[in-house]
Short mmCIF file of C-alpha atoms and ligand atoms in Angstrom, two decimals:
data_model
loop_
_atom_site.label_atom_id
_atom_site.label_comp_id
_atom_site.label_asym_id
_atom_site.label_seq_id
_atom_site.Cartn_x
_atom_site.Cartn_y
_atom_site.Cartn_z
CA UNK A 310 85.75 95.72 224.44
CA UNK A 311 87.17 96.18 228.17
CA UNK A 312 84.23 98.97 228.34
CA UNK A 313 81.22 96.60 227.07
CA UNK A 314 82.71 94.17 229.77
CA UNK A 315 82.97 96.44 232.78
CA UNK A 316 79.42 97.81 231.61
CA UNK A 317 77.82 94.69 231.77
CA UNK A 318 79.55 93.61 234.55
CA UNK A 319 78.27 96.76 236.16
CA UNK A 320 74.72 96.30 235.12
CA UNK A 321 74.71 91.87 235.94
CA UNK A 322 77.20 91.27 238.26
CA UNK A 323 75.49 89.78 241.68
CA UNK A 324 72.29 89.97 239.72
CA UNK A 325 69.70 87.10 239.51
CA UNK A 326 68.24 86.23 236.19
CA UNK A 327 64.47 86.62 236.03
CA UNK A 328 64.72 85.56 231.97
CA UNK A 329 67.19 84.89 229.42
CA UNK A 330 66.62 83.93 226.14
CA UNK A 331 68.93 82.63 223.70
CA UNK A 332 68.00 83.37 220.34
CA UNK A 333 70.45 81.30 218.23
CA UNK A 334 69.15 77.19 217.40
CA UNK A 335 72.06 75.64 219.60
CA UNK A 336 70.79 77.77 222.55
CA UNK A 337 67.16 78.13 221.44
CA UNK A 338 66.10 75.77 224.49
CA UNK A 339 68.40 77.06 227.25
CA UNK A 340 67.10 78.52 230.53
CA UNK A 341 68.95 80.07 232.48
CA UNK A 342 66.45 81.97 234.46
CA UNK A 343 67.27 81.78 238.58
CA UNK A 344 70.81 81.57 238.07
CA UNK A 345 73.15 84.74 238.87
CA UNK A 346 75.58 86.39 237.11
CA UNK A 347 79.12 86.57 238.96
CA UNK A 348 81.09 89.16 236.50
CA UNK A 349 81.84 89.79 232.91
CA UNK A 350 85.21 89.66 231.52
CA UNK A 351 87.39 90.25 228.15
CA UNK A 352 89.79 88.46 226.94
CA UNK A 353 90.79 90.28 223.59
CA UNK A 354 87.93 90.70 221.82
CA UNK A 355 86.21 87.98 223.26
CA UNK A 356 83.95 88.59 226.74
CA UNK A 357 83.28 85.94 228.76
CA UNK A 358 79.91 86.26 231.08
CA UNK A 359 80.11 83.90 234.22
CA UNK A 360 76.86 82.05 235.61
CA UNK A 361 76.46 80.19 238.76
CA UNK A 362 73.34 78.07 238.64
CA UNK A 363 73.61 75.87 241.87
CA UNK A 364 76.70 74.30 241.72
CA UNK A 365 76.90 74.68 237.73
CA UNK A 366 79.71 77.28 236.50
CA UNK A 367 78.83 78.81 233.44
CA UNK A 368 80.96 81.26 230.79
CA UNK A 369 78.71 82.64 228.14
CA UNK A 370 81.17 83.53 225.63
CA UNK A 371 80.45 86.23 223.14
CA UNK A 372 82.16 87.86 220.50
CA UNK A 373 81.16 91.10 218.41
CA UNK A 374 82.71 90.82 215.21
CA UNK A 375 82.22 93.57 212.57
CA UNK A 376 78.09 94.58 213.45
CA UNK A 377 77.40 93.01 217.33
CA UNK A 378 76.76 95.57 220.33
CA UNK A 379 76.28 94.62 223.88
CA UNK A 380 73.11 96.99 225.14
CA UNK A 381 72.42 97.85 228.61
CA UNK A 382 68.38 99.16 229.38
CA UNK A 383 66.51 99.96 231.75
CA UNK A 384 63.66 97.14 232.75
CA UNK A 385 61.49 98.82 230.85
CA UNK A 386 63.04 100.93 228.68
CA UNK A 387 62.52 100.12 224.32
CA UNK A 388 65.80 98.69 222.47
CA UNK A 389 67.46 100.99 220.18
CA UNK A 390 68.47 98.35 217.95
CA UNK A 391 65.68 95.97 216.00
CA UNK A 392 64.55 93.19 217.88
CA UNK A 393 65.14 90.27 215.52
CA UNK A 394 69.26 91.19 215.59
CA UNK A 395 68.64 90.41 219.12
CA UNK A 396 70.84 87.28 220.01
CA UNK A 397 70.99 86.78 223.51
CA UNK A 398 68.32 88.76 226.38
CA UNK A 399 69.84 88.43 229.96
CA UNK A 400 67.19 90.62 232.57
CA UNK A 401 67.28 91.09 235.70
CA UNK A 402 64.73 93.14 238.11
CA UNK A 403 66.35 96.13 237.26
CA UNK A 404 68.12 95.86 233.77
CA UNK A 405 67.87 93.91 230.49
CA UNK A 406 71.16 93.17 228.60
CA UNK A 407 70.77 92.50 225.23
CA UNK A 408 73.36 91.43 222.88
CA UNK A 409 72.94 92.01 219.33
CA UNK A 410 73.94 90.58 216.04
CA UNK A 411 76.90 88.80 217.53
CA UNK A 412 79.37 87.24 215.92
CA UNK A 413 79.78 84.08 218.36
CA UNK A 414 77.60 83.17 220.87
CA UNK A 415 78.33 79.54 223.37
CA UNK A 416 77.76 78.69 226.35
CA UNK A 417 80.35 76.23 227.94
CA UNK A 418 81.65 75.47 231.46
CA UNK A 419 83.59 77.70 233.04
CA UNK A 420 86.38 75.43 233.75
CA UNK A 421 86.55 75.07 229.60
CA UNK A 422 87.43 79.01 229.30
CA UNK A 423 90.46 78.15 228.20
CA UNK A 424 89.51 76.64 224.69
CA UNK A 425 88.47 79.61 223.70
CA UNK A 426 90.60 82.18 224.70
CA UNK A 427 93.54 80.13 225.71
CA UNK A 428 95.33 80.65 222.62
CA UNK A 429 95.48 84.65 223.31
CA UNK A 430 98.53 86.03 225.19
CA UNK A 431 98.54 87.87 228.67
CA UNK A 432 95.87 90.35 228.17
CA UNK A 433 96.96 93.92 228.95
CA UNK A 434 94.13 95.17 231.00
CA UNK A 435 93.02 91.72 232.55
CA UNK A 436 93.71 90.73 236.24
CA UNK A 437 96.56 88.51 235.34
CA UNK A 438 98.29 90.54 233.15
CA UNK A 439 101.96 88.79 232.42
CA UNK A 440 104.59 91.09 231.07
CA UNK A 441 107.49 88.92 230.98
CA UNK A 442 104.94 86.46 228.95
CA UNK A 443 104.18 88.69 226.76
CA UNK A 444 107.60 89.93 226.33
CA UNK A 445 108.63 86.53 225.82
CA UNK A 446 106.01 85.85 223.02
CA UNK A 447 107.01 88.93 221.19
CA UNK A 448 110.64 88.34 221.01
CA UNK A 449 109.70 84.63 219.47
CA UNK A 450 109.89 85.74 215.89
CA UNK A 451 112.11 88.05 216.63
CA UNK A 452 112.67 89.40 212.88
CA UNK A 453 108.40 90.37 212.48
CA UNK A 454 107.51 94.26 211.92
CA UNK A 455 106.88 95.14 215.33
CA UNK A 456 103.54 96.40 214.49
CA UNK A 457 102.33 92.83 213.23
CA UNK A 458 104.10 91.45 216.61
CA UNK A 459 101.49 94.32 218.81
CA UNK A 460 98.79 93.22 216.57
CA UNK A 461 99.23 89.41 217.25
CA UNK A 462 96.79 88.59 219.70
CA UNK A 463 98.64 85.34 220.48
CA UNK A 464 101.54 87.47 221.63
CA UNK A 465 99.83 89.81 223.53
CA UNK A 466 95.78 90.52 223.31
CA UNK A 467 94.18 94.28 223.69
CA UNK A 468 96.13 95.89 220.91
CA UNK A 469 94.30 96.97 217.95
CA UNK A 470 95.68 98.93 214.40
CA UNK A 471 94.91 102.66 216.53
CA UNK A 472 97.12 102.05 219.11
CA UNK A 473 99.83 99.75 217.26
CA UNK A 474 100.19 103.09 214.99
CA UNK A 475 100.33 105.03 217.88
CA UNK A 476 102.55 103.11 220.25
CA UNK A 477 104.85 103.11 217.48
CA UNK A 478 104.89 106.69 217.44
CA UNK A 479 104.93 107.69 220.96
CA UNK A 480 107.60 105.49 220.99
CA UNK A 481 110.22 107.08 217.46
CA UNK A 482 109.78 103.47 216.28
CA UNK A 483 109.46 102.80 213.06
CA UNK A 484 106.39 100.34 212.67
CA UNK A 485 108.36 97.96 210.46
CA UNK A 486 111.25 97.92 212.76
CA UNK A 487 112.11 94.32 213.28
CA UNK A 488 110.60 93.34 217.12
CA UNK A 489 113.19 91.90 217.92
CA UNK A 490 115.58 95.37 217.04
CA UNK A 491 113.58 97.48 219.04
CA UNK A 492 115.68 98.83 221.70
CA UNK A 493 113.37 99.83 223.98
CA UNK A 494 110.36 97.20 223.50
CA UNK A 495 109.38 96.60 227.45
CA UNK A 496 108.77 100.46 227.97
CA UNK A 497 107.00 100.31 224.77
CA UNK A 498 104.47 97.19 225.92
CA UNK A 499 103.99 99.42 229.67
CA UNK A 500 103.04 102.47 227.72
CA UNK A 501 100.37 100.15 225.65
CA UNK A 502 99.50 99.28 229.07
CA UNK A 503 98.95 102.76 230.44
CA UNK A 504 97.48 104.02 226.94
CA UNK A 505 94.81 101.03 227.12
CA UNK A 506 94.23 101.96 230.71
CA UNK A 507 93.36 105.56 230.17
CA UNK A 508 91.26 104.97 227.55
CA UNK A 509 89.13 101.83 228.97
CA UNK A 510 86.81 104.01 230.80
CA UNK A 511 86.23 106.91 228.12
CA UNK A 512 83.71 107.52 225.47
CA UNK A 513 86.33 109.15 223.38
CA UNK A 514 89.62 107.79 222.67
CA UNK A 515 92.65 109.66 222.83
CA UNK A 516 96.66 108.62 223.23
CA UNK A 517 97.43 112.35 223.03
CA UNK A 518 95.57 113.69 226.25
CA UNK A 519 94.17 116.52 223.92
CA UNK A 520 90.28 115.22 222.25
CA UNK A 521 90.62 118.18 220.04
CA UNK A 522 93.69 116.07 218.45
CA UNK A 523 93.25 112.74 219.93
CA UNK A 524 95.65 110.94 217.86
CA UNK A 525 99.63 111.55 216.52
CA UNK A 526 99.42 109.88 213.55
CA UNK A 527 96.26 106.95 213.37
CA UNK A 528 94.23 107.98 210.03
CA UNK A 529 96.00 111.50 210.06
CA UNK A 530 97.65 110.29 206.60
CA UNK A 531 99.06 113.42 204.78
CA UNK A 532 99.04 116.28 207.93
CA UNK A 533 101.18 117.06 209.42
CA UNK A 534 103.40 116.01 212.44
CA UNK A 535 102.18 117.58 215.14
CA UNK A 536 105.56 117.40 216.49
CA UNK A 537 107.31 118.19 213.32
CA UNK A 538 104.88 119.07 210.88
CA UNK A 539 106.08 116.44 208.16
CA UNK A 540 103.22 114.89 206.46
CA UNK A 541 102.17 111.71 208.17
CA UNK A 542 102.70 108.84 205.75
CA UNK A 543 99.96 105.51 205.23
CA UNK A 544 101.64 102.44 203.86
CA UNK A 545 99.15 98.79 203.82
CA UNK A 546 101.80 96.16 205.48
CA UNK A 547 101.56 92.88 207.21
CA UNK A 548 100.93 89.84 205.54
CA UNK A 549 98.70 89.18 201.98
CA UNK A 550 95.07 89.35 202.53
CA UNK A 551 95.42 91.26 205.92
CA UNK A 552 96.92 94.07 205.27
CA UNK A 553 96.28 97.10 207.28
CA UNK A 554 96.80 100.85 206.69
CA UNK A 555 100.04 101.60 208.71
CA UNK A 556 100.65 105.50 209.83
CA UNK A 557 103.51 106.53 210.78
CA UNK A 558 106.26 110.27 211.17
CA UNK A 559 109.01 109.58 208.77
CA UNK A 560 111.22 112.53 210.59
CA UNK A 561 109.95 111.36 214.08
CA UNK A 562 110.19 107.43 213.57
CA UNK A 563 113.41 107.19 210.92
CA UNK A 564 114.06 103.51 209.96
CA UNK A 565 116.56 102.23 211.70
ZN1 ZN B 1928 107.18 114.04 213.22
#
């Protein structure tokens, strides 16, 4: 998500819109053509496009869900993607942005961000990132598998099932170690930090340093440790009807 936002942001940012078009009905009349895009941020999963338009402040907020993609071309390059999932067509002289089959599209005013994405915690890669917050928000239900409490993007947002498994590993925490047990739970939210941090610029993604073997233990169910060499172990937890596969070392991260 943080690299569809800085790639936009690269490609609109300071930009003037020649044409936008907003293919969904509640947007099907909106112009925002002459108006210039000031940056693109993310919030979670959620990216939030800002517009001035003479005096006007404008987010676009969109979200990908399962099938959306945010594409960056050339001014007159073709779209790899069919035109009618085309949502929302932002160009400039030099670039087109084109945002396909996304999962929300709405365009509010800026100064109404906040109903949006205001019920996400500190985001871990966004300007006003807010450890203690975050902490704070973790240790609330303090008896929640700590990999529920990563996942929780009320508690903190940017951590998704890859890196919970893997925090929780690079860490010799067991992932359904009560949060509030887990002795060392502020190095483990700086090393999400760093981990998100290395990996919001790359094409690949790796928490190991090594893209041969990017991950410890993330969908590595039944190989081995490649610390110990015990058989990595998949288990679904968190609550009934959102369950997700959780990997973990059973030498390297004993229950406590
Ligand atoms: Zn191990």
């Amino acid at each position: 998500m943080h690299r569809t936002a800085s790639s936009l942001d690269r490609a609109l940012s300071g930009h003037e819109l020649l044409r936008t078009d907003f293919r969904v009905p509640q947007l099907a009349t909106t112009d925002l053509s002459g108006a210039s895009v000031s940056e693109t941020v993310s919030r979670g999963k959620h990216l939030l496009t800002r517009i001035a338009d003479g005096d006007d402040r404008w987010t676009l907020h969109t979200h990908l869900k399962m099938e959306g993609s945010w594409r960056v071309y050339a001014a007159d390059q073709r779209w790899n993607r069919p035109a009618h999932q085309a949502r929302v067509v932002l160009v400039t002289a030099d670039r087109q942005a084109v945002g396909f089959s996304l999962g929300i599209v709405e365009l509010l005013p800026t100064a109404d961000e906040d109903s949006v994405v205001g019920h996400l915690g500190p985001d871990l890669l966004g300007p006003d990132w807010d450890e203690a917050e975050a902490l704070r928000r973790l240790l609330a239900e303090p008896d929640r598998p700590v990999t529920q409490a990563l996942l929780d993007q009320t508690n903190l947002a940017g951590i998704g099932n890859m890196y919970a498994a893997e925090l929780c590993f690079v860490s010799g925490v067991h992932p359904l170690t009560p949060v509030g047990e887990v002795a060392g739970l502020t190095r483990m939210v700086r090393r999400a930090k760093q981990m998100l941090e290395h990996n919001s610029e790359r094409a690949t993604q790796s928490t190991t340093g090594n893209l041969r073997e990017p991950m410890w233990v993330y969908r590595r169910d039944q190989a081995p440790c490649r610390r110990c060499r015990t058989p990595i172990r998949v288990d679904m937890t968190g609550t009934a009807g959102r369950e997700r596969a959780t990997y973990w070392c059973p030498n390297c991260q004993p229950r406590g």
